[in-house]
mmCIF file of C-alpha atoms in Angstrom:
data_model
loop_
_atom_site.group_PDB
_atom_site.id
_atom_site.type_symbol
_atom_site.label_atom_id
_atom_site.label_comp_id
_atom_site.label_asym_id
_atom_site.label_seq_id
_atom_site.Cartn_x
_atom_site.Cartn_y
_atom_site.Cartn_z
ATOM 1 C CA MET B 1 -20.381 -13.607 6.250
ATOM 2 C CA ALA B 2 -22.898 -10.864 7.001
ATOM 3 C CA PRO B 3 -20.371 -8.284 8.307
ATOM 4 C CA PHE B 4 -18.096 -8.929 5.317
ATOM 5 C CA THR B 5 -20.828 -8.487 2.729
ATOM 6 C CA HIS B 6 -21.899 -5.290 4.464
ATOM 7 C CA THR B 7 -18.513 -3.595 4.621
ATOM 8 C CA LYS B 8 -17.194 -4.474 1.172
ATOM 9 C CA PRO B 9 -19.579 -2.242 -0.818
ATOM 10 C CA ALA B 10 -18.907 0.605 1.621
ATOM 11 C CA THR B 11 -15.176 0.251 1.082
ATOM 12 C CA THR B 12 -15.605 0.238 -2.683
ATOM 13 C CA THR B 13 -17.833 3.306 -2.533
ATOM 14 C CA THR B 14 -15.341 5.070 -0.290
ATOM 15 C CA SER B 15 -12.462 4.315 -2.652
ATOM 16 C CA LYS B 16 -14.436 5.563 -5.646
ATOM 17 C CA ARG B 17 -15.401 8.737 -3.800
ATOM 18 C CA LEU B 18 -11.776 9.481 -2.991
ATOM 19 C CA ALA B 19 -10.520 8.590 -6.473
ATOM 20 C CA LEU B 20 -13.144 10.767 -8.140
ATOM 21 C CA SER B 21 -12.120 13.725 -5.999
ATOM 22 C CA TYR B 22 -8.583 13.507 -7.352
ATOM 23 C CA VAL B 23 -9.856 13.029 -10.901
ATOM 24 C CA PHE B 24 -11.768 16.254 -10.405
ATOM 25 C CA ASP B 25 -8.564 17.908 -9.170
ATOM 26 C CA TRP B 26 -6.968 17.018 -12.494
ATOM 27 C CA ILE B 27 -9.991 18.406 -14.335
ATOM 28 C CA VAL B 28 -9.632 21.713 -12.484
ATOM 29 C CA ILE B 29 -5.947 21.922 -13.442
ATOM 30 C CA ILE B 30 -6.784 21.239 -17.106
ATOM 31 C CA VAL B 31 -9.593 23.820 -17.069
ATOM 32 C CA ILE B 32 -7.199 26.479 -15.725
ATOM 33 C CA ALA B 33 -4.843 25.715 -18.600
ATOM 34 C CA LEU B 34 -7.673 25.829 -21.168
ATOM 35 C CA VAL B 35 -8.848 29.205 -19.895
ATOM 36 C CA SER B 36 -5.283 30.429 -20.363
ATOM 37 C CA VAL B 37 -5.332 29.227 -23.971
ATOM 38 C CA GLY B 38 -8.449 31.344 -24.458
ATOM 39 C CA PHE B 39 -6.445 34.439 -23.502
ATOM 40 C CA LEU B 40 -4.273 33.863 -26.565
ATOM 41 C CA LYS B 41 -7.246 34.422 -28.868
ATOM 42 C CA LYS B 42 -8.147 37.701 -27.204
ATOM 43 C CA SER B 43 -6.775 40.941 -28.614
ATOM 44 C CA PRO B 44 -4.527 42.507 -25.970
ATOM 45 C CA ASN B 45 -4.547 46.031 -24.675
ATOM 46 C CA HIS B 46 -2.367 48.289 -26.854
ATOM 47 C CA ARG B 47 -0.515 50.734 -24.662
ATOM 48 C CA PRO B 48 0.349 54.033 -26.434
ATOM 49 C CA PHE B 49 4.021 54.461 -27.219
ATOM 50 C CA SER B 50 6.519 57.053 -28.364
ATOM 51 C CA PRO B 51 7.756 56.607 -31.944
ATOM 52 C CA VAL B 52 11.194 57.856 -30.886
ATOM 53 C CA ASP B 53 11.536 55.757 -27.699
ATOM 54 C CA PRO B 54 14.940 53.995 -27.836
ATOM 55 C CA ASP B 55 13.733 51.302 -25.400
ATOM 56 C CA ILE B 56 11.365 49.895 -28.045
ATOM 57 C CA SER B 57 13.627 50.491 -31.041
ATOM 58 C CA PHE B 58 15.554 47.210 -30.984
ATOM 59 C CA PRO B 59 15.606 44.978 -34.079
ATOM 60 C CA TYR B 60 13.151 42.130 -34.511
ATOM 61 C CA VAL B 61 14.904 38.754 -34.190
ATOM 62 C CA GLU B 62 13.320 36.221 -36.528
ATOM 63 C CA ARG B 63 14.819 33.125 -34.915
ATOM 64 C CA GLU B 64 14.655 33.018 -31.119
ATOM 65 C CA LYS B 65 17.259 31.106 -29.127
ATOM 66 C CA VAL B 66 14.504 29.276 -27.224
ATOM 67 C CA SER B 67 11.404 28.654 -29.314
ATOM 68 C CA SER B 68 7.950 28.054 -27.865
ATOM 69 C CA GLY B 69 8.245 24.351 -28.653
ATOM 70 C CA LEU B 70 11.574 24.076 -26.861
ATOM 71 C CA LEU B 71 10.073 25.965 -23.921
ATOM 72 C CA VAL B 72 7.391 23.279 -23.586
ATOM 73 C CA VAL B 73 10.093 20.614 -23.500
ATOM 74 C CA ILE B 74 12.096 22.475 -20.850
ATOM 75 C CA SER B 75 9.249 23.560 -18.591
ATOM 76 C CA LEU B 76 6.903 20.557 -18.916
ATOM 77 C CA ILE B 77 8.336 17.457 -20.609
ATOM 78 C CA ILE B 78 11.700 17.293 -18.833
ATOM 79 C CA PRO B 79 10.298 17.822 -15.296
ATOM 80 C CA ALA B 80 7.450 15.386 -15.981
ATOM 81 C CA VAL B 81 9.770 12.617 -17.160
ATOM 82 C CA ILE B 82 12.331 13.085 -14.382
ATOM 83 C CA THR B 83 9.781 13.253 -11.562
ATOM 84 C CA ALA B 84 8.015 10.157 -12.897
ATOM 85 C CA LEU B 85 11.263 8.186 -13.096
ATOM 86 C CA ILE B 86 12.260 9.197 -9.578
ATOM 87 C CA ALA B 87 8.850 8.263 -8.189
ATOM 88 C CA LEU B 88 8.881 4.873 -9.902
ATOM 89 C CA ILE B 89 12.541 3.973 -9.324
ATOM 90 C CA PHE B 90 13.561 5.506 -5.992
ATOM 91 C CA THR B 91 10.273 5.158 -4.108
ATOM 92 C CA PRO B 92 9.711 3.956 -1.426
ATOM 93 C CA GLY B 93 13.450 3.968 -0.606
ATOM 94 C CA PRO B 94 16.313 1.739 0.534
ATOM 95 C CA THR B 95 14.783 1.077 3.960
ATOM 96 C CA THR B 96 11.940 -0.936 2.459
ATOM 97 C CA SER B 97 11.679 -4.482 3.757
ATOM 98 C CA ARG B 98 11.832 -7.270 1.191
ATOM 99 C CA ASP B 99 8.792 -8.826 2.842
ATOM 100 C CA ILE B 100 6.531 -5.966 1.801
ATOM 101 C CA PRO B 101 3.998 -7.038 -0.874
ATOM 102 C CA LYS B 102 4.656 -5.640 -4.321
ATOM 103 C CA TYR B 103 1.095 -4.316 -4.406
ATOM 104 C CA THR B 104 1.836 -2.054 -1.441
ATOM 105 C CA ILE B 105 5.077 -0.847 -2.973
ATOM 106 C CA TRP B 106 3.520 -0.085 -6.343
ATOM 107 C CA ARG B 107 0.586 1.664 -4.731
ATOM 108 C CA LYS B 108 3.063 3.988 -3.013
ATOM 109 C CA LYS B 109 5.036 4.484 -6.232
ATOM 110 C CA LEU B 110 1.921 5.436 -8.188
ATOM 111 C CA TRP B 111 0.771 7.807 -5.475
ATOM 112 C CA GLU B 112 4.147 9.577 -5.423
ATOM 113 C CA TRP B 113 3.982 9.792 -9.224
ATOM 114 C CA ASN B 114 0.499 11.268 -9.068
ATOM 115 C CA THR B 115 1.398 13.937 -6.501
ATOM 116 C CA ALA B 116 4.567 14.831 -8.410
ATOM 117 C CA TRP B 117 2.600 15.480 -11.589
ATOM 118 C CA MET B 118 -0.275 17.219 -9.845
ATOM 119 C CA GLY B 119 2.104 19.720 -8.272
ATOM 120 C CA LEU B 120 3.888 20.277 -11.567
ATOM 121 C CA GLY B 121 0.638 20.581 -13.511
ATOM 122 C CA LEU B 122 -0.895 23.005 -11.052
ATOM 123 C CA GLY B 123 2.202 25.196 -10.987
ATOM 124 C CA LEU B 124 2.435 25.416 -14.774
ATOM 125 C CA ALA B 125 -1.317 25.936 -15.219
ATOM 126 C CA LEU B 126 -1.338 28.813 -12.736
ATOM 127 C CA THR B 127 1.746 30.317 -14.358
ATOM 128 C CA TYR B 128 0.123 30.069 -17.781
ATOM 129 C CA PHE B 129 -3.067 31.652 -16.466
ATOM 130 C CA PHE B 130 -1.437 34.661 -14.828
ATOM 131 C CA THR B 131 1.117 35.179 -17.588
ATOM 132 C CA GLU B 132 -1.364 35.309 -20.459
ATOM 133 C CA GLY B 133 -3.908 37.228 -18.419
ATOM 134 C CA LEU B 134 -1.430 39.949 -17.458
ATOM 135 C CA LYS B 135 -0.132 40.208 -21.021
ATOM 136 C CA ASP B 136 -3.651 40.950 -22.301
ATOM 137 C CA LEU B 137 -4.536 43.327 -19.478
ATOM 138 C CA ILE B 138 -1.372 45.434 -19.542
ATOM 139 C CA GLY B 139 -0.309 45.397 -23.190
ATOM 140 C CA LYS B 140 3.208 46.670 -22.590
ATOM 141 C CA PRO B 141 5.261 47.257 -25.786
ATOM 142 C CA ARG B 142 8.155 44.897 -26.404
ATOM 143 C CA PRO B 143 11.686 46.225 -26.998
ATOM 144 C CA ASP B 144 11.287 45.422 -30.706
ATOM 145 C CA LEU B 145 7.858 47.018 -31.159
ATOM 146 C CA LEU B 146 8.921 49.701 -33.644
ATOM 147 C CA SER B 147 10.497 47.038 -35.849
ATOM 148 C CA ARG B 148 7.161 45.225 -35.922
ATOM 149 C CA CYS B 149 5.055 48.364 -36.278
ATOM 150 C CA ASN B 150 6.358 49.741 -39.623
ATOM 151 C CA LEU B 151 5.434 53.352 -38.940
ATOM 152 C CA ASP B 152 5.069 55.811 -41.797
ATOM 153 C CA PRO B 153 6.973 58.983 -40.762
ATOM 154 C CA ALA B 154 4.799 61.085 -43.055
ATOM 155 C CA THR B 155 1.529 60.158 -41.304
ATOM 156 C CA VAL B 156 2.534 59.216 -37.791
ATOM 157 C CA GLN B 157 1.790 62.695 -36.421
ATOM 158 C CA GLN B 158 -1.937 62.338 -37.027
ATOM 159 C CA TYR B 159 -2.090 59.334 -34.696
ATOM 160 C CA ALA B 160 -0.720 61.289 -31.743
ATOM 161 C CA LEU B 161 -2.830 61.072 -28.587
ATOM 162 C CA GLY B 162 -3.749 63.679 -26.001
ATOM 163 C CA GLY B 163 -5.301 67.091 -26.260
ATOM 164 C CA TYR B 164 -2.240 68.697 -27.795
ATOM 165 C CA GLY B 165 -0.581 65.561 -29.071
ATOM 166 C CA GLY B 166 -0.975 66.491 -32.714
ATOM 167 C CA LYS B 167 0.653 69.887 -32.124
ATOM 168 C CA LEU B 168 3.672 68.590 -30.218
ATOM 169 C CA PRO B 169 6.910 67.310 -31.721
ATOM 170 C CA LEU B 170 7.155 63.520 -31.914
ATOM 171 C CA TRP B 171 9.618 63.232 -29.065
ATOM 172 C CA ASN B 172 6.960 64.645 -26.733
ATOM 173 C CA ALA B 173 3.979 62.732 -28.075
ATOM 174 C CA LEU B 174 2.477 59.267 -27.693
ATOM 175 C CA VAL B 175 0.826 57.580 -30.643
ATOM 176 C CA SER B 176 -1.811 54.885 -31.009
ATOM 177 C CA TYR B 177 -1.085 51.413 -32.301
ATOM 178 C CA THR B 178 -3.331 52.218 -35.260
ATOM 179 C CA ALA B 179 -0.385 54.157 -36.681
ATOM 180 C CA CYS B 180 1.320 50.835 -37.416
ATOM 181 C CA ASN B 181 1.267 49.467 -40.964
ATOM 182 C CA GLN B 182 2.062 45.878 -40.024
ATOM 183 C CA PRO B 183 -0.165 43.557 -42.133
ATOM 184 C CA ASP B 184 0.370 40.584 -39.783
ATOM 185 C CA VAL B 185 -2.080 41.288 -36.956
ATOM 186 C CA SER B 186 -0.774 38.487 -34.715
ATOM 187 C CA LYS B 187 2.787 39.759 -35.062
ATOM 188 C CA LEU B 188 1.676 43.269 -34.140
ATOM 189 C CA ASN B 189 -0.427 42.109 -31.175
ATOM 190 C CA ASP B 190 2.503 40.063 -29.931
ATOM 191 C CA GLY B 191 4.492 43.274 -29.865
ATOM 192 C CA PHE B 192 2.313 44.415 -26.950
ATOM 193 C CA ALA B 193 2.958 41.317 -24.798
ATOM 194 C CA SER B 194 6.161 42.278 -23.045
ATOM 195 C CA PHE B 195 4.944 42.039 -19.436
ATOM 196 C CA PRO B 196 5.493 39.568 -17.932
ATOM 197 C CA SER B 197 7.966 37.304 -19.695
ATOM 198 C CA GLY B 198 6.230 34.005 -20.435
ATOM 199 C CA HIS B 199 9.469 32.191 -21.218
ATOM 200 C CA ALA B 200 10.996 33.285 -17.919
ATOM 201 C CA ALA B 201 7.851 32.456 -15.936
ATOM 202 C CA HIS B 202 7.309 29.000 -17.436
ATOM 203 C CA SER B 203 10.950 27.936 -17.397
ATOM 204 C CA TRP B 204 11.291 28.907 -13.755
ATOM 205 C CA ALA B 205 7.957 27.312 -12.852
ATOM 206 C CA GLY B 206 8.976 23.958 -14.325
ATOM 207 C CA MET B 207 12.659 23.992 -13.428
ATOM 208 C CA PHE B 208 12.254 25.404 -9.928
ATOM 209 C CA TYR B 209 9.608 22.765 -9.192
ATOM 210 C CA LEU B 210 12.029 20.118 -10.426
ATOM 211 C CA ALA B 211 14.782 21.552 -8.220
ATOM 212 C CA LEU B 212 12.508 21.448 -5.167
ATOM 213 C CA TYR B 213 11.476 17.891 -6.014
ATOM 214 C CA LEU B 214 15.089 16.740 -6.338
ATOM 215 C CA CYS B 215 16.032 18.418 -3.062
ATOM 216 C CA SER B 216 13.120 16.698 -1.342
ATOM 217 C CA LYS B 217 13.787 13.210 -2.687
ATOM 218 C CA PHE B 218 17.559 13.271 -2.168
ATOM 219 C CA ALA B 219 17.637 15.259 1.095
ATOM 220 C CA ILE B 220 19.523 18.228 -0.368
ATOM 221 C CA THR B 221 19.147 20.996 2.168
ATOM 222 C CA ILE B 222 21.085 23.291 4.459
ATOM 223 C CA PRO B 223 21.907 21.435 7.706
ATOM 224 C CA TYR B 224 19.289 22.147 10.350
ATOM 225 C CA LEU B 225 18.316 21.232 13.889
ATOM 226 C CA LEU B 226 14.977 19.855 14.986
ATOM 227 C CA PRO B 227 12.990 22.139 17.321
ATOM 228 C CA SER B 228 14.122 20.535 20.584
ATOM 229 C CA THR B 229 17.784 21.108 19.700
ATOM 230 C CA HIS B 230 17.415 24.884 19.436
ATOM 231 C CA GLU B 231 18.894 25.266 22.902
ATOM 232 C CA ALA B 232 22.205 26.604 24.082
ATOM 233 C CA TYR B 233 24.277 23.453 24.421
ATOM 234 C CA SER B 234 27.676 23.374 26.009
ATOM 235 C CA THR B 235 30.116 20.483 26.014
ATOM 236 C CA SER B 236 29.323 19.678 29.622
ATOM 237 C CA ALA B 237 25.583 20.096 29.166
ATOM 238 C CA ALA B 238 25.650 17.724 26.227
ATOM 239 C CA LEU B 239 26.764 14.941 28.546
ATOM 240 C CA THR B 240 23.600 15.324 30.616
ATOM 241 C CA PRO B 241 20.208 14.260 29.222
ATOM 242 C CA PRO B 242 17.928 17.299 28.856
ATOM 243 C CA SER B 243 15.238 17.624 31.502
ATOM 244 C CA TYR B 244 11.854 17.942 29.836
ATOM 245 C CA GLU B 245 10.246 18.568 33.193
ATOM 246 C CA LEU B 246 11.600 22.098 33.492
ATOM 247 C CA LYS B 247 8.841 24.401 34.517
ATOM 248 C CA GLY B 248 9.477 26.866 31.699
ATOM 249 C CA LEU B 249 9.083 24.156 29.061
ATOM 250 C CA LYS B 250 6.267 22.163 30.573
ATOM 251 C CA ASN B 251 3.323 23.842 28.880
ATOM 252 C CA SER B 252 4.933 24.069 25.453
ATOM 253 C CA LEU B 253 5.978 20.424 25.547
ATOM 254 C CA GLN B 254 2.500 19.287 26.467
ATOM 255 C CA ASN B 255 1.145 20.959 23.352
ATOM 256 C CA ALA B 256 3.939 19.817 21.066
ATOM 257 C CA LYS B 257 3.721 16.826 18.759
ATOM 258 C CA ALA B 258 5.882 13.830 19.414
ATOM 259 C CA ASP B 259 7.534 13.967 16.029
ATOM 260 C CA ASP B 260 8.730 17.510 16.756
ATOM 261 C CA PHE B 261 11.474 15.947 18.860
ATOM 262 C CA PRO B 262 14.455 13.924 17.704
ATOM 263 C CA PRO B 263 15.224 10.470 19.018
ATOM 264 C CA GLN B 264 16.529 10.519 22.570
ATOM 265 C CA ASP B 265 20.056 9.583 21.503
ATOM 266 C CA SER B 266 20.467 12.657 19.315
ATOM 267 C CA SER B 267 19.671 14.980 22.219
ATOM 268 C CA ARG B 268 22.800 13.704 23.968
ATOM 269 C CA LEU B 269 25.084 14.934 21.208
ATOM 270 C CA VAL B 270 26.925 18.200 21.124
ATOM 271 C CA LEU B 271 25.028 20.809 19.108
ATOM 272 C CA HIS B 272 27.298 20.813 16.059
ATOM 273 C CA GLU B 273 27.171 17.008 15.877
ATOM 274 C CA GLN B 274 23.400 16.839 15.469
ATOM 275 C CA ALA B 275 23.387 17.739 11.773
ATOM 276 C CA ALA B 276 25.684 17.488 8.769
ATOM 277 C CA ALA B 277 25.966 18.851 5.248
ATOM 278 C CA PRO B 278 24.843 16.687 2.322
ATOM 279 C CA PRO B 279 27.464 15.450 -0.166
ATOM 280 C CA THR B 280 28.530 18.331 -2.380
ATOM 281 C CA TYR B 281 27.997 16.402 -5.610
ATOM 282 C CA LEU B 282 24.276 16.270 -4.841
ATOM 283 C CA LEU B 283 24.121 20.044 -5.247
ATOM 284 C CA ILE B 284 24.582 19.473 -8.964
ATOM 285 C CA LEU B 285 21.086 17.996 -9.160
ATOM 286 C CA PRO B 286 19.154 21.203 -8.353
ATOM 287 C CA LEU B 287 21.869 23.367 -9.918
ATOM 288 C CA ILE B 288 21.162 21.998 -13.405
ATOM 289 C CA PRO B 289 17.460 23.011 -13.598
ATOM 290 C CA VAL B 290 18.180 26.369 -11.944
ATOM 291 C CA SER B 291 20.929 27.066 -14.483
ATOM 292 C CA LEU B 292 18.677 26.035 -17.367
ATOM 293 C CA ALA B 293 15.908 28.357 -16.218
ATOM 294 C CA THR B 294 18.412 31.188 -15.838
ATOM 295 C CA TYR B 295 19.609 30.630 -19.401
ATOM 296 C CA VAL B 296 16.087 30.650 -20.843
ATOM 297 C CA ALA B 297 15.245 33.868 -19.015
ATOM 298 C CA SER B 298 18.455 35.556 -20.186
ATOM 299 C CA THR B 299 17.705 34.791 -23.844
ATOM 300 C CA ARG B 300 14.570 36.916 -23.659
ATOM 301 C CA PHE B 301 16.791 39.913 -23.009
ATOM 302 C CA SER B 302 19.362 39.115 -25.681
ATOM 303 C CA ASP B 303 16.619 38.390 -28.227
ATOM 304 C CA PHE B 304 15.047 41.815 -27.480
ATOM 305 C CA ARG B 305 11.732 40.220 -26.549
ATOM 306 C CA HIS B 306 11.434 41.641 -23.029
ATOM 307 C CA HIS B 307 12.637 44.430 -20.816
ATOM 308 C CA GLY B 308 14.657 43.560 -17.728
ATOM 309 C CA PHE B 309 11.803 44.094 -15.274
ATOM 310 C CA ASP B 310 9.507 41.847 -17.333
ATOM 311 C CA ILE B 311 12.015 39.007 -17.057
ATOM 312 C CA ILE B 312 12.635 39.467 -13.340
ATOM 313 C CA PHE B 313 8.914 39.631 -12.559
ATOM 314 C CA GLY B 314 8.135 36.592 -14.706
ATOM 315 C CA SER B 315 10.930 34.587 -13.076
ATOM 316 C CA LEU B 316 9.797 35.448 -9.549
ATOM 317 C CA MET B 317 6.180 34.720 -10.395
ATOM 318 C CA GLY B 318 7.064 31.314 -11.830
ATOM 319 C CA MET B 319 9.171 30.462 -8.794
ATOM 320 C CA PHE B 320 6.464 31.551 -6.368
ATOM 321 C CA LEU B 321 3.655 29.636 -8.076
ATOM 322 C CA SER B 322 5.769 26.490 -8.406
ATOM 323 C CA TRP B 323 6.729 26.690 -4.719
ATOM 324 C CA ILE B 324 3.073 27.052 -3.719
ATOM 325 C CA SER B 325 2.127 24.081 -5.896
ATOM 326 C CA PHE B 326 4.986 21.989 -4.532
ATOM 327 C CA ARG B 327 3.992 22.698 -0.928
ATOM 328 C CA ILE B 328 0.354 21.813 -1.589
ATOM 329 C CA TYR B 329 1.382 18.244 -2.397
ATOM 330 C CA HIS B 330 4.645 17.889 -0.447
ATOM 331 C CA PRO B 331 5.729 18.564 3.146
ATOM 332 C CA PRO B 332 8.619 20.958 3.836
ATOM 333 C CA ILE B 333 11.853 19.572 2.435
ATOM 334 C CA ARG B 334 13.448 19.502 5.887
ATOM 335 C CA ARG B 335 10.566 17.626 7.516
ATOM 336 C CA GLY B 336 9.109 15.423 4.779
ATOM 337 C CA ALA B 337 11.851 12.773 4.484
ATOM 338 C CA GLY B 338 11.256 12.741 0.730
ATOM 339 C CA TRP B 339 7.580 11.790 0.883
ATOM 340 C CA SER B 340 4.593 13.633 -0.529
ATOM 341 C CA TRP B 341 1.452 14.327 1.462
ATOM 342 C CA GLY B 342 -0.853 11.330 1.689
ATOM 343 C CA PRO B 343 -4.382 11.200 0.272
ATOM 344 C CA ARG B 344 -7.343 12.896 1.877
ATOM 345 C CA SER B 345 -9.814 10.981 4.005
ATOM 346 C CA ALA B 346 -12.696 9.723 1.911
ATOM 347 C CA SER B 347 -15.280 11.519 4.047
ATOM 348 C CA ARG B 348 -13.401 14.797 3.492
ATOM 349 C CA ALA B 349 -12.395 14.199 -0.102
ATOM 350 C CA TRP B 350 -14.623 16.960 -1.492
ATOM 351 C CA GLY B 351 -14.065 19.595 1.174
ATOM 352 C CA ILE B 352 -14.510 20.362 4.865
ATOM 353 C CA GLY B 353 -16.607 22.817 6.800
ATOM 354 C CA ILE B 354 -15.812 25.416 9.396
ATOM 355 C CA GLY B 355 -14.479 23.948 12.612
ATOM 356 C CA THR B 356 -12.904 20.904 10.955
ATOM 357 C CA LEU B 357 -9.145 20.554 11.195
ATOM 358 C CA GLY B 358 -7.477 19.184 8.101
ATOM 359 C CA TYR B 359 -8.467 16.742 5.403
ATOM 360 C CA VAL B 360 -7.398 13.621 7.302
ATOM 361 C CA GLN B 361 -9.618 12.071 9.965
ATOM 362 C CA ASP B 362 -8.094 10.923 13.243
ATOM 363 C CA GLU B 363 -8.967 7.286 12.595
ATOM 364 C CA ASP B 364 -7.205 7.454 9.228
ATOM 365 C CA ARG B 365 -3.932 8.617 10.757
ATOM 366 C CA GLU B 366 -3.378 5.227 12.371
ATOM 367 C CA SER B 367 -3.849 3.409 9.069
ATOM 368 C CA LYS B 368 -1.508 5.847 7.335
ATOM 369 C CA LYS B 369 1.082 5.265 10.037
ATOM 370 C CA GLN B 370 0.789 1.540 9.426
ATOM 371 C CA ASP B 371 1.151 2.096 5.670
ATOM 372 C CA LEU B 372 4.343 4.060 6.272
ATOM 373 C CA GLU B 373 5.662 1.315 8.535
ATOM 374 C CA ALA B 374 4.830 -1.214 5.838
ATOM 375 C CA ALA B 375 6.602 0.865 3.216
ATOM 376 C CA THR B 376 9.730 1.313 5.322
ATOM 377 C CA GLY B 377 9.677 -2.086 6.992
ATOM 378 C CA SER B 378 10.162 -0.629 10.450
ATOM 379 C CA ARG B 379 8.221 0.479 13.482
ATOM 380 C CA SER B 380 9.623 3.828 14.509
ATOM 381 C CA PRO B 381 9.268 4.767 18.185
ATOM 382 C CA ARG B 382 8.569 8.313 17.080
ATOM 383 C CA LEU B 383 5.684 7.148 14.917
ATOM 384 C CA LEU B 384 4.300 5.073 17.728
ATOM 385 C CA SER B 385 4.482 7.911 20.212
ATOM 386 C CA SER B 386 2.903 10.366 17.795
ATOM 387 C CA SER B 387 -0.074 8.091 17.288
ATOM 388 C CA HIS B 388 -0.911 8.343 20.997
ATOM 389 C CA SER B 389 -0.368 12.080 21.349
#
């Protein structure tokens, strides 16, 4: 009884330490979003503009095609609901043994749900942060600025900037935003928030993350070969098992991981028979969110809210930040088999120092391998070999 009473409190403390580290991760994500909300209350930079610039002379559209509320639904609610349903319904997968305890299965489901939402939350929070921050810092006029501004032609000349601005004709002068007679300050300030496009950035951040998640869970990817198959195979060579004792490969193979190599049977196949394309209908899954994000971004141009470069930059920024966030919590789509990364080791839950490799201890890798075997109901030779490498 003595060993049991000694180890139980340690296990409880370890679990709490690890759980609290992920609670703190959520707090950090929320804080990033709250800081971004603070940017909205700050008066943006007001870049000088030309009162005769045709690029900012478009009409002000009262009713946008995609409102801010609808944007929240598209970029946050829809991806959150779909990723949660996939994690709870399709995890851990069809290979799961019926003998696996429901507790183990639900623990895996909840973990996949948590990582799905953490990646989504981090991507959207970072997008929100950079979008609102850049809007305030740059203060680029929107295409409909002059419609918001309500300039008085009789007095606009006195607001010209530059040493000789007041002596130059209007088509050669830039004026200050103080020349505007718009009584609604928020409407006027919003006229200097063209770069980057928030609608484009957020829609692509949420929808591109969802597309990556769907591709990961349903194995939607371009056919590929595992590293050991990147050799020049011929029909005759395919009939002969590859010799891993070749002198030129010896050193590289000694340093390689066991799971970098396919099962032995696949190495006997002809090159073009070692991979295959996914069913075409599955391409519809990522196509839908990508199309939706494209539509949202295009409406910012047709509603005269943003210039073309603002939309392109916002879209690329949203895609980049969502990809980074996805990869933080998920392996590469081609190598992850639909799983997310596992939890950190409890002793490394709050960070690691210089000289430490990774956030998973060596002794924890064996237990994680056993958890994966329990979830799939099988003992893979590749998993077994990797545990001894």
